[in-house]
Amino acid sequence: RGTLSNDALRRQYDSGTQSTMGRTIFNGAGHAATQARAEQIDAVGKRMAVTASQAATADNEDDFHILQRKTLELSREDNSLRGRNSAPEDEFNINSSLYASRIQHIAKTNPDEANRMLGGLRKSLNAQDFKVTNDIVTSTQRSVGAANIARDVFTANSEGGEPKVGLADMEAQARKAAAKQFPNDEIAASHAENAVATLWNRRQSAKTQDTRTAQNDIYSLFLTGKVNSVQ
């Protein structure tokens, strides 16, 4: 524009360029706003994920509820940035996911407590979260329960770590104990039977290894001349 020789040419130039420049500035501002909002949504989403993870592994109930409320606040902020309202079913599903994750975490170390919590929070979980969590809790209870039953049966039927009865007898005792602790649960009974067999095989393997080690020690003494007779 500055190279034009008179005002008439400059006015003609302006009529073609000012509208283009205005649209460019407007579109640029809109794009910047969209990018800024997208970055905010991404940041809120990441904070939600971290907060939800912290809630699942919270040390106590009070900390969990604080983090639960924070997660819901972040969810509302996310919906606001996306231009939509927070629906009750959305918050129900968020709470369901938080409760399910916490129960699953507790099940790793205390499956009985996790099972108690699952029963108390049944109505606070959606169908999918309940099914997945129930499967995990049940599986963990079976695993831990079977290991405890096997240990008790093996200890009760051993002296000095040496079994006093046969494996089949121990397996029958383990199955009976599992049937009492987990009525009508064939999988739990099989787990208990397998767990006692594992202890039995581990003991037999250790005994075999001890014998081999002793034999090698004796052979070594013979070869060095430190022992002259079998006795």
PDB file of N, CA and C in Angstrom, residues 65-166:
ATOM      1  N   HIS A  65     -12.398 -40.212  49.927  1.00  0.00           N
ATOM      2  CA  HIS A  65     -13.542 -39.345  49.653  1.00  0.00           C
ATOM      3  C   HIS A  65     -13.107 -37.940  49.218  1.00  0.00           C
ATOM      4  N   ILE A  66     -11.999 -37.444  49.750  1.00  0.00           N
ATOM      5  CA  ILE A  66     -11.474 -36.150  49.308  1.00  0.00           C
ATOM      6  C   ILE A  66     -11.090 -36.211  47.827  1.00  0.00           C
ATOM      7  N   LEU A  67     -10.388 -37.267  47.464  1.00  0.00           N
ATOM      8  CA  LEU A  67      -9.956 -37.440  46.074  1.00  0.00           C
ATOM      9  C   LEU A  67     -11.143 -37.739  45.165  1.00  0.00           C
ATOM     10  N   GLN A  68     -12.146 -38.427  45.704  1.00  0.00           N
ATOM     11  CA  GLN A  68     -13.363 -38.701  44.936  1.00  0.00           C
ATOM     12  C   GLN A  68     -14.060 -37.393  44.567  1.00  0.00           C
ATOM     13  N   ARG A  69     -14.204 -36.496  45.546  1.00  0.00           N
ATOM     14  CA  ARG A  69     -14.837 -35.200  45.277  1.00  0.00           C
ATOM     15  C   ARG A  69     -14.018 -34.388  44.266  1.00  0.00           C
ATOM     16  N   LYS A  70     -12.702 -34.450  44.383  1.00  0.00           N
ATOM     17  CA  LYS A  70     -11.845 -33.725  43.452  1.00  0.00           C
ATOM     18  C   LYS A  70     -12.013 -34.254  42.030  1.00  0.00           C
ATOM     19  N   THR A  71     -12.140 -35.568  41.888  1.00  0.00           N
ATOM     20  CA  THR A  71     -12.338 -36.164  40.569  1.00  0.00           C
ATOM     21  C   THR A  71     -13.647 -35.694  39.946  1.00  0.00           C
ATOM     22  N   LEU A  72     -14.697 -35.625  40.759  1.00  0.00           N
ATOM     23  CA  LEU A  72     -15.988 -35.153  40.262  1.00  0.00           C
ATOM     24  C   LEU A  72     -15.926 -33.677  39.856  1.00  0.00           C
ATOM     25  N   GLU A  73     -15.196 -32.870  40.630  1.00  0.00           N
ATOM     26  CA  GLU A  73     -15.033 -31.451  40.288  1.00  0.00           C
ATOM     27  C   GLU A  73     -14.310 -31.303  38.944  1.00  0.00           C
ATOM     28  N   LEU A  74     -13.295 -32.103  38.743  1.00  0.00           N
ATOM     29  CA  LEU A  74     -12.558 -32.063  37.483  1.00  0.00           C
ATOM     30  C   LEU A  74     -13.433 -32.520  36.322  1.00  0.00           C
ATOM     31  N   SER A  75     -14.303 -33.487  36.579  1.00  0.00           N
ATOM     32  CA  SER A  75     -15.226 -33.952  35.539  1.00  0.00           C
ATOM     33  C   SER A  75     -16.180 -32.840  35.127  1.00  0.00           C
ATOM     34  N   ARG A  76     -16.675 -32.098  36.115  1.00  0.00           N
ATOM     35  CA  ARG A  76     -17.569 -30.976  35.802  1.00  0.00           C
ATOM     36  C   ARG A  76     -16.826 -29.891  35.008  1.00  0.00           C
ATOM     37  N   GLU A  77     -15.574 -29.651  35.384  1.00  0.00           N
ATOM     38  CA  GLU A  77     -14.764 -28.670  34.653  1.00  0.00           C
ATOM     39  C   GLU A  77     -14.553 -29.120  33.212  1.00  0.00           C
ATOM     40  N   ASP A  78     -14.305 -30.409  33.032  1.00  0.00           N
ATOM     41  CA  ASP A  78     -14.115 -30.964  31.688  1.00  0.00           C
ATOM     42  C   ASP A  78     -15.376 -30.770  30.845  1.00  0.00           C
ATOM     43  N   ASN A  79     -16.534 -31.065  31.423  1.00  0.00           N
ATOM     44  CA  ASN A  79     -17.798 -30.891  30.691  1.00  0.00           C
ATOM     45  C   ASN A  79     -18.036 -29.429  30.340  1.00  0.00           C
ATOM     46  N   SER A  80     -17.700 -28.538  31.260  1.00  0.00           N
ATOM     47  CA  SER A  80     -17.876 -27.106  31.002  1.00  0.00           C
ATOM     48  C   SER A  80     -17.011 -26.649  29.839  1.00  0.00           C
ATOM     49  N   LEU A  81     -15.773 -27.114  29.795  1.00  0.00           N
ATOM     50  CA  LEU A  81     -14.874 -26.753  28.699  1.00  0.00           C
ATOM     51  C   LEU A  81     -15.373 -27.304  27.365  1.00  0.00           C
ATOM     52  N   ARG A  82     -16.066 -28.407  27.402  1.00  0.00           N
ATOM     53  CA  ARG A  82     -16.591 -29.021  26.178  1.00  0.00           C
ATOM     54  C   ARG A  82     -17.973 -28.469  25.808  1.00  0.00           C
ATOM     55  N   GLY A  83     -18.485 -27.566  26.662  1.00  0.00           N
ATOM     56  CA  GLY A  83     -19.759 -26.941  26.375  1.00  0.00           C
ATOM     57  C   GLY A  83     -20.965 -27.821  26.622  1.00  0.00           C
ATOM     58  N   ARG A  84     -20.884 -28.666  27.623  1.00  0.00           N
ATOM     59  CA  ARG A  84     -22.017 -29.540  27.933  1.00  0.00           C
ATOM     60  C   ARG A  84     -22.222 -29.597  29.442  1.00  0.00           C
ATOM     61  N   ASN A  85     -23.400 -30.029  29.845  1.00  0.00           N
ATOM     62  CA  ASN A  85     -23.734 -30.134  31.264  1.00  0.00           C
ATOM     63  C   ASN A  85     -23.342 -31.510  31.812  1.00  0.00           C
ATOM     64  N   SER A  86     -23.038 -31.537  33.116  1.00  0.00           N
ATOM     65  CA  SER A  86     -22.724 -32.806  33.766  1.00  0.00           C
ATOM     66  C   SER A  86     -24.023 -33.544  34.071  1.00  0.00           C
ATOM     67  N   ALA A  87     -24.144 -34.756  33.543  1.00  0.00           N
ATOM     68  CA  ALA A  87     -25.354 -35.556  33.752  1.00  0.00           C
ATOM     69  C   ALA A  87     -25.184 -36.452  34.980  1.00  0.00           C
ATOM     70  N   PRO A  88     -26.269 -36.701  35.717  1.00  0.00           N
ATOM     71  CA  PRO A  88     -26.186 -37.572  36.903  1.00  0.00           C
ATOM     72  C   PRO A  88     -25.604 -38.946  36.590  1.00  0.00           C
ATOM     73  N   GLU A  89     -25.961 -39.501  35.417  1.00  0.00           N
ATOM     74  CA  GLU A  89     -25.439 -40.835  35.077  1.00  0.00           C
ATOM     75  C   GLU A  89     -23.938 -40.819  34.847  1.00  0.00           C
ATOM     76  N   ASP A  90     -23.410 -39.669  34.370  1.00  0.00           N
ATOM     77  CA  ASP A  90     -21.960 -39.549  34.189  1.00  0.00           C
ATOM     78  C   ASP A  90     -21.251 -39.621  35.542  1.00  0.00           C
ATOM     79  N   GLU A  91     -21.768 -38.889  36.524  1.00  0.00           N
ATOM     80  CA  GLU A  91     -21.144 -38.876  37.847  1.00  0.00           C
ATOM     81  C   GLU A  91     -21.315 -40.232  38.541  1.00  0.00           C
ATOM     82  N   PHE A  92     -22.447 -40.898  38.284  1.00  0.00           N
ATOM     83  CA  PHE A  92     -22.648 -42.238  38.841  1.00  0.00           C
ATOM     84  C   PHE A  92     -21.573 -43.190  38.313  1.00  0.00           C
ATOM     85  N   ASN A  93     -21.301 -43.113  37.011  1.00  0.00           N
ATOM     86  CA  ASN A  93     -20.302 -43.998  36.418  1.00  0.00           C
ATOM     87  C   ASN A  93     -18.889 -43.675  36.888  1.00  0.00           C
ATOM     88  N   ILE A  94     -18.616 -42.380  37.126  1.00  0.00           N
ATOM     89  CA  ILE A  94     -17.307 -42.002  37.663  1.00  0.00           C
ATOM     90  C   ILE A  94     -17.135 -42.581  39.069  1.00  0.00           C
ATOM     91  N   ASN A  95     -18.154 -42.412  39.904  1.00  0.00           N
ATOM     92  CA  ASN A  95     -18.094 -42.983  41.258  1.00  0.00           C
ATOM     93  C   ASN A  95     -17.980 -44.504  41.214  1.00  0.00           C
ATOM     94  N   SER A  96     -18.710 -45.114  40.293  1.00  0.00           N
ATOM     95  CA  SER A  96     -18.653 -46.570  40.145  1.00  0.00           C
ATOM     96  C   SER A  96     -17.231 -47.027  39.837  1.00  0.00           C
ATOM     97  N   SER A  97     -16.584 -46.330  38.901  1.00  0.00           N
ATOM     98  CA  SER A  97     -15.210 -46.672  38.527  1.00  0.00           C
ATOM     99  C   SER A  97     -14.251 -46.486  39.698  1.00  0.00           C
ATOM    100  N   LEU A  98     -14.436 -45.407  40.466  1.00  0.00           N
ATOM    101  CA  LEU A  98     -13.566 -45.141  41.617  1.00  0.00           C
ATOM    102  C   LEU A  98     -13.731 -46.220  42.692  1.00  0.00           C
ATOM    103  N   TYR A  99     -14.973 -46.572  43.015  1.00  0.00           N
ATOM    104  CA  TYR A  99     -15.213 -47.615  44.018  1.00  0.00           C
ATOM    105  C   TYR A  99     -14.637 -48.956  43.551  1.00  0.00           C
ATOM    106  N   ALA A 100     -14.865 -49.272  42.278  1.00  0.00           N
ATOM    107  CA  ALA A 100     -14.379 -50.553  41.743  1.00  0.00           C
ATOM    108  C   ALA A 100     -12.852 -50.633  41.818  1.00  0.00           C
ATOM    109  N   SER A 101     -12.187 -49.547  41.439  1.00  0.00           N
ATOM    110  CA  SER A 101     -10.713 -49.538  41.467  1.00  0.00           C
ATOM    111  C   SER A 101     -10.189 -49.688  42.891  1.00  0.00           C
ATOM    112  N   ARG A 102     -10.848 -49.040  43.847  1.00  0.00           N
ATOM    113  CA  ARG A 102     -10.411 -49.130  45.240  1.00  0.00           C
ATOM    114  C   ARG A 102     -10.599 -50.547  45.779  1.00  0.00           C
ATOM    115  N   ILE A 103     -11.736 -51.159  45.482  1.00  0.00           N
ATOM    116  CA  ILE A 103     -11.994 -52.530  45.945  1.00  0.00           C
ATOM    117  C   ILE A 103     -10.981 -53.498  45.336  1.00  0.00           C
ATOM    118  N   GLN A 104     -10.708 -53.325  44.061  1.00  0.00           N
ATOM    119  CA  GLN A 104      -9.744 -54.199  43.390  1.00  0.00           C
ATOM    120  C   GLN A 104      -8.344 -54.051  43.995  1.00  0.00           C
ATOM    121  N   HIS A 105      -7.999 -52.814  44.367  1.00  0.00           N
ATOM    122  CA  HIS A 105      -6.693 -52.573  44.998  1.00  0.00           C
ATOM    123  C   HIS A 105      -6.619 -53.262  46.365  1.00  0.00           C
ATOM    124  N   ILE A 106      -7.665 -53.135  47.163  1.00  0.00           N
ATOM    125  CA  ILE A 106      -7.686 -53.746  48.499  1.00  0.00           C
ATOM    126  C   ILE A 106      -7.684 -55.264  48.399  1.00  0.00           C
ATOM    127  N   ALA A 107      -8.297 -55.799  47.350  1.00  0.00           N
ATOM    128  CA  ALA A 107      -8.363 -57.257  47.173  1.00  0.00           C
ATOM    129  C   ALA A 107      -6.979 -57.893  47.056  1.00  0.00           C
ATOM    130  N   LYS A 108      -5.992 -57.114  46.624  1.00  0.00           N
ATOM    131  CA  LYS A 108      -4.639 -57.661  46.460  1.00  0.00           C
ATOM    132  C   LYS A 108      -4.041 -58.113  47.787  1.00  0.00           C
ATOM    133  N   THR A 109      -4.407 -57.439  48.876  1.00  0.00           N
ATOM    134  CA  THR A 109      -3.837 -57.757  50.188  1.00  0.00           C
ATOM    135  C   THR A 109      -4.869 -58.258  51.187  1.00  0.00           C
ATOM    136  N   ASN A 110      -6.135 -57.924  50.971  1.00  0.00           N
ATOM    137  CA  ASN A 110      -7.179 -58.321  51.922  1.00  0.00           C
ATOM    138  C   ASN A 110      -8.470 -58.641  51.158  1.00  0.00           C
ATOM    139  N   PRO A 111      -8.520 -59.800  50.506  1.00  0.00           N
ATOM    140  CA  PRO A 111      -9.692 -60.121  49.683  1.00  0.00           C
ATOM    141  C   PRO A 111     -10.997 -60.221  50.464  1.00  0.00           C
ATOM    142  N   ASP A 112     -10.936 -60.628  51.734  1.00  0.00           N
ATOM    143  CA  ASP A 112     -12.164 -60.715  52.528  1.00  0.00           C
ATOM    144  C   ASP A 112     -12.750 -59.329  52.786  1.00  0.00           C
ATOM    145  N   GLU A 113     -11.891 -58.349  53.091  1.00  0.00           N
ATOM    146  CA  GLU A 113     -12.358 -56.977  53.285  1.00  0.00           C
ATOM    147  C   GLU A 113     -12.903 -56.417  51.964  1.00  0.00           C
ATOM    148  N   ALA A 114     -12.228 -56.741  50.869  1.00  0.00           N
ATOM    149  CA  ALA A 114     -12.701 -56.287  49.556  1.00  0.00           C
ATOM    150  C   ALA A 114     -14.078 -56.866  49.251  1.00  0.00           C
ATOM    151  N   ASN A 115     -14.298 -58.111  49.612  1.00  0.00           N
ATOM    152  CA  ASN A 115     -15.599 -58.745  49.383  1.00  0.00           C
ATOM    153  C   ASN A 115     -16.686 -58.072  50.228  1.00  0.00           C
ATOM    154  N   ARG A 116     -16.340 -57.700  51.459  1.00  0.00           N
ATOM    155  CA  ARG A 116     -17.291 -57.005  52.322  1.00  0.00           C
ATOM    156  C   ARG A 116     -17.658 -55.649  51.717  1.00  0.00           C
ATOM    157  N   MET A 117     -16.650 -54.925  51.239  1.00  0.00           N
ATOM    158  CA  MET A 117     -16.897 -53.625  50.618  1.00  0.00           C
ATOM    159  C   MET A 117     -17.748 -53.771  49.361  1.00  0.00           C
ATOM    160  N   LEU A 118     -17.470 -54.799  48.588  1.00  0.00           N
ATOM    161  CA  LEU A 118     -18.216 -55.016  47.350  1.00  0.00           C
ATOM    162  C   LEU A 118     -19.701 -55.216  47.644  1.00  0.00           C
ATOM    163  N   GLY A 119     -19.993 -55.979  48.694  1.00  0.00           N
ATOM    164  CA  GLY A 119     -21.382 -56.189  49.067  1.00  0.00           C
ATOM    165  C   GLY A 119     -22.055 -54.901  49.512  1.00  0.00           C
ATOM    166  N   GLY A 120     -21.336 -54.071  50.249  1.00  0.00           N
ATOM    167  CA  GLY A 120     -21.906 -52.830  50.749  1.00  0.00           C
ATOM    168  C   GLY A 120     -22.095 -51.775  49.679  1.00  0.00           C
ATOM    169  N   LEU A 121     -21.286 -51.842  48.627  1.00  0.00           N
ATOM    170  CA  LEU A 121     -21.340 -50.823  47.574  1.00  0.00           C
ATOM    171  C   LEU A 121     -22.010 -51.335  46.299  1.00  0.00           C
ATOM    172  N   ARG A 122     -22.693 -52.461  46.398  1.00  0.00           N
ATOM    173  CA  ARG A 122     -23.287 -53.088  45.207  1.00  0.00           C
ATOM    174  C   ARG A 122     -24.116 -52.102  44.395  1.00  0.00           C
ATOM    175  N   LYS A 123     -24.957 -51.288  45.057  1.00  0.00           N
ATOM    176  CA  LYS A 123     -25.839 -50.366  44.354  1.00  0.00           C
ATOM    177  C   LYS A 123     -25.110 -49.134  43.815  1.00  0.00           C
ATOM    178  N   SER A 124     -23.850 -48.968  44.220  1.00  0.00           N
ATOM    179  CA  SER A 124     -23.076 -47.810  43.761  1.00  0.00           C
ATOM    180  C   SER A 124     -22.216 -48.143  42.554  1.00  0.00           C
ATOM    181  N   LEU A 125     -22.275 -49.396  42.087  1.00  0.00           N
ATOM    182  CA  LEU A 125     -21.487 -49.835  40.929  1.00  0.00           C
ATOM    183  C   LEU A 125     -22.415 -50.154  39.766  1.00  0.00           C
ATOM    184  N   ASN A 126     -21.985 -49.785  38.562  1.00  0.00           N
ATOM    185  CA  ASN A 126     -22.756 -50.192  37.398  1.00  0.00           C
ATOM    186  C   ASN A 126     -22.496 -51.672  37.111  1.00  0.00           C
ATOM    187  N   ALA A 127     -23.266 -52.240  36.212  1.00  0.00           N
ATOM    188  CA  ALA A 127     -23.222 -53.688  35.975  1.00  0.00           C
ATOM    189  C   ALA A 127     -21.834 -54.168  35.563  1.00  0.00           C
ATOM    190  N   GLN A 128     -21.182 -53.431  34.674  1.00  0.00           N
ATOM    191  CA  GLN A 128     -19.871 -53.845  34.183  1.00  0.00           C
ATOM    192  C   GLN A 128     -18.817 -53.787  35.280  1.00  0.00           C
ATOM    193  N   ASP A 129     -18.782 -52.684  36.033  1.00  0.00           N
ATOM    194  CA  ASP A 129     -17.799 -52.549  37.111  1.00  0.00           C
ATOM    195  C   ASP A 129     -18.011 -53.625  38.178  1.00  0.00           C
ATOM    196  N   PHE A 130     -19.274 -53.920  38.480  1.00  0.00           N
ATOM    197  CA  PHE A 130     -19.556 -54.956  39.482  1.00  0.00           C
ATOM    198  C   PHE A 130     -19.062 -56.315  39.010  1.00  0.00           C
ATOM    199  N   LYS A 131     -19.338 -56.657  37.759  1.00  0.00           N
ATOM    200  CA  LYS A 131     -18.930 -57.969  37.246  1.00  0.00           C
ATOM    201  C   LYS A 131     -17.416 -58.137  37.284  1.00  0.00           C
ATOM    202  N   VAL A 132     -16.697 -57.139  36.763  1.00  0.00           N
ATOM    203  CA  VAL A 132     -15.230 -57.227  36.725  1.00  0.00           C
ATOM    204  C   VAL A 132     -14.664 -57.312  38.139  1.00  0.00           C
ATOM    205  N   THR A 133     -15.161 -56.459  39.039  1.00  0.00           N
ATOM    206  CA  THR A 133     -14.647 -56.421  40.410  1.00  0.00           C
ATOM    207  C   THR A 133     -14.990 -57.705  41.154  1.00  0.00           C
ATOM    208  N   ASN A 134     -16.195 -58.199  40.969  1.00  0.00           N
ATOM    209  CA  ASN A 134     -16.608 -59.444  41.619  1.00  0.00           C
ATOM    210  C   ASN A 134     -15.733 -60.608  41.171  1.00  0.00           C
ATOM    211  N   ASP A 135     -15.411 -60.661  39.873  1.00  0.00           N
ATOM    212  CA  ASP A 135     -14.545 -61.729  39.353  1.00  0.00           C
ATOM    213  C   ASP A 135     -13.154 -61.656  39.988  1.00  0.00           C
ATOM    214  N   ILE A 136     -12.627 -60.434  40.103  1.00  0.00           N
ATOM    215  CA  ILE A 136     -11.290 -60.259  40.676  1.00  0.00           C
ATOM    216  C   ILE A 136     -11.275 -60.646  42.152  1.00  0.00           C
ATOM    217  N   VAL A 137     -12.273 -60.173  42.900  1.00  0.00           N
ATOM    218  CA  VAL A 137     -12.336 -60.473  44.333  1.00  0.00           C
ATOM    219  C   VAL A 137     -12.497 -61.977  44.558  1.00  0.00           C
ATOM    220  N   THR A 138     -13.392 -62.597  43.800  1.00  0.00           N
ATOM    221  CA  THR A 138     -13.621 -64.041  43.945  1.00  0.00           C
ATOM    222  C   THR A 138     -12.362 -64.830  43.634  1.00  0.00           C
ATOM    223  N   SER A 139     -11.686 -64.452  42.557  1.00  0.00           N
ATOM    224  CA  SER A 139     -10.456 -65.147  42.174  1.00  0.00           C
ATOM    225  C   SER A 139      -9.379 -65.003  43.244  1.00  0.00           C
ATOM    226  N   THR A 140      -9.247 -63.796  43.795  1.00  0.00           N
ATOM    227  CA  THR A 140      -8.233 -63.561  44.825  1.00  0.00           C
ATOM    228  C   THR A 140      -8.573 -64.308  46.104  1.00  0.00           C
ATOM    229  N   GLN A 141      -9.856 -64.325  46.467  1.00  0.00           N
ATOM    230  CA  GLN A 141     -10.272 -65.069  47.658  1.00  0.00           C
ATOM    231  C   GLN A 141      -9.941 -66.550  47.508  1.00  0.00           C
ATOM    232  N   ARG A 142     -10.208 -67.085  46.335  1.00  0.00           N
ATOM    233  CA  ARG A 142      -9.895 -68.492  46.080  1.00  0.00           C
ATOM    234  C   ARG A 142      -8.401 -68.749  46.225  1.00  0.00           C
ATOM    235  N   SER A 143      -7.614 -67.884  45.611  1.00  0.00           N
ATOM    236  CA  SER A 143      -6.164 -68.069  45.605  1.00  0.00           C
ATOM    237  C   SER A 143      -5.590 -68.008  47.018  1.00  0.00           C
ATOM    238  N   VAL A 144      -5.949 -66.942  47.752  1.00  0.00           N
ATOM    239  CA  VAL A 144      -5.442 -66.775  49.118  1.00  0.00           C
ATOM    240  C   VAL A 144      -5.997 -67.866  50.037  1.00  0.00           C
ATOM    241  N   GLY A 145      -7.297 -68.150  49.907  1.00  0.00           N
ATOM    242  CA  GLY A 145      -7.918 -69.176  50.738  1.00  0.00           C
ATOM    243  C   GLY A 145      -7.312 -70.544  50.499  1.00  0.00           C
ATOM    244  N   ALA A 146      -7.063 -70.879  49.237  1.00  0.00           N
ATOM    245  CA  ALA A 146      -6.466 -72.174  48.905  1.00  0.00           C
ATOM    246  C   ALA A 146      -5.061 -72.296  49.492  1.00  0.00           C
ATOM    247  N   ALA A 147      -4.282 -71.208  49.404  1.00  0.00           N
ATOM    248  CA  ALA A 147      -2.917 -71.237  49.955  1.00  0.00           C
ATOM    249  C   ALA A 147      -2.950 -71.437  51.470  1.00  0.00           C
ATOM    250  N   ASN A 148      -3.876 -70.761  52.139  1.00  0.00           N
ATOM    251  CA  ASN A 148      -3.989 -70.914  53.602  1.00  0.00           C
ATOM    252  C   ASN A 148      -4.426 -72.320  53.993  1.00  0.00           C
ATOM    253  N   ILE A 149      -5.401 -72.864  53.266  1.00  0.00           N
ATOM    254  CA  ILE A 149      -5.877 -74.223  53.543  1.00  0.00           C
ATOM    255  C   ILE A 149      -4.744 -75.222  53.350  1.00  0.00           C
ATOM    256  N   ALA A 150      -4.016 -75.080  52.245  1.00  0.00           N
ATOM    257  CA  ALA A 150      -2.915 -76.006  51.962  1.00  0.00           C
ATOM    258  C   ALA A 150      -1.844 -75.946  53.054  1.00  0.00           C
ATOM    259  N   ARG A 151      -1.521 -74.756  53.494  1.00  0.00           N
ATOM    260  CA  ARG A 151      -0.507 -74.602  54.550  1.00  0.00           C
ATOM    261  C   ARG A 151      -0.965 -75.271  55.839  1.00  0.00           C
ATOM    262  N   ASP A 152      -2.223 -75.042  56.201  1.00  0.00           N
ATOM    263  CA  ASP A 152      -2.753 -75.626  57.438  1.00  0.00           C
ATOM    264  C   ASP A 152      -2.788 -77.150  57.372  1.00  0.00           C
ATOM    265  N   VAL A 153      -3.227 -77.683  56.229  1.00  0.00           N
ATOM    266  CA  VAL A 153      -3.308 -79.141  56.068  1.00  0.00           C
ATOM    267  C   VAL A 153      -1.915 -79.757  56.101  1.00  0.00           C
ATOM    268  N   PHE A 154      -0.977 -79.138  55.409  1.00  0.00           N
ATOM    269  CA  PHE A 154       0.380 -79.687  55.352  1.00  0.00           C
ATOM    270  C   PHE A 154       1.032 -79.648  56.733  1.00  0.00           C
ATOM    271  N   THR A 155       0.849 -78.542  57.449  1.00  0.00           N
ATOM    272  CA  THR A 155       1.433 -78.404  58.787  1.00  0.00           C
ATOM    273  C   THR A 155       0.837 -79.412  59.760  1.00  0.00           C
ATOM    274  N   ALA A 156      -0.485 -79.600  59.685  1.00  0.00           N
ATOM    275  CA  ALA A 156      -1.165 -80.514  60.600  1.00  0.00           C
ATOM    276  C   ALA A 156      -0.779 -81.969  60.359  1.00  0.00           C
ATOM    277  N   ASN A 157      -0.323 -82.272  59.167  1.00  0.00           N
ATOM    278  CA  ASN A 157       0.008 -83.660  58.815  1.00  0.00           C
ATOM    279  C   ASN A 157       1.504 -83.879  58.623  1.00  0.00           C
ATOM    280  N   SER A 158       2.304 -83.015  59.220  1.00  0.00           N
ATOM    281  CA  SER A 158       3.754 -83.140  59.102  1.00  0.00           C
ATOM    282  C   SER A 158       4.401 -83.027  60.470  1.00  0.00           C
ATOM    283  N   GLU A 159       5.593 -83.555  60.546  1.00  0.00           N
ATOM    284  CA  GLU A 159       6.378 -83.464  61.773  1.00  0.00           C
ATOM    285  C   GLU A 159       7.807 -83.122  61.398  1.00  0.00           C
ATOM    286  N   GLY A 160       8.264 -81.964  61.882  1.00  0.00           N
ATOM    287  CA  GLY A 160       9.594 -81.526  61.496  1.00  0.00           C
ATOM    288  C   GLY A 160       9.699 -81.257  60.007  1.00  0.00           C
ATOM    289  N   GLY A 161       8.572 -80.890  59.400  1.00  0.00           N
ATOM    290  CA  GLY A 161       8.572 -80.616  57.968  1.00  0.00           C
ATOM    291  C   GLY A 161       8.426 -81.849  57.113  1.00  0.00           C
ATOM    292  N   GLU A 162       8.382 -83.024  57.737  1.00  0.00           N
ATOM    293  CA  GLU A 162       8.283 -84.287  57.002  1.00  0.00           C
ATOM    294  C   GLU A 162       6.839 -84.795  57.064  1.00  0.00           C
ATOM    295  N   PRO A 163       6.183 -85.021  55.905  1.00  0.00           N
ATOM    296  CA  PRO A 163       4.797 -85.500  55.905  1.00  0.00           C
ATOM    297  C   PRO A 163       4.640 -86.839  56.614  1.00  0.00           C
ATOM    298  N   LYS A 164       3.546 -86.962  57.383  1.00  0.00           N
ATOM    299  CA  LYS A 164       3.241 -88.214  58.084  1.00  0.00           C
ATOM    300  C   LYS A 164       2.196 -89.037  57.338  1.00  0.00           C
ATOM    301  N   VAL A 165       1.531 -88.433  56.354  1.00  0.00           N
ATOM    302  CA  VAL A 165       0.531 -89.138  55.551  1.00  0.00           C
ATOM    303  C   VAL A 165       0.836 -88.918  54.078  1.00  0.00           C
ATOM    304  N   GLY A 166       0.157 -89.661  53.223  1.00  0.00           N
ATOM    305  CA  GLY A 166       0.400 -89.554  51.796  1.00  0.00           C
ATOM    306  C   GLY A 166      -0.231 -88.315  51.176  1.00  0.00           C
TER     307      GLY A 166
END
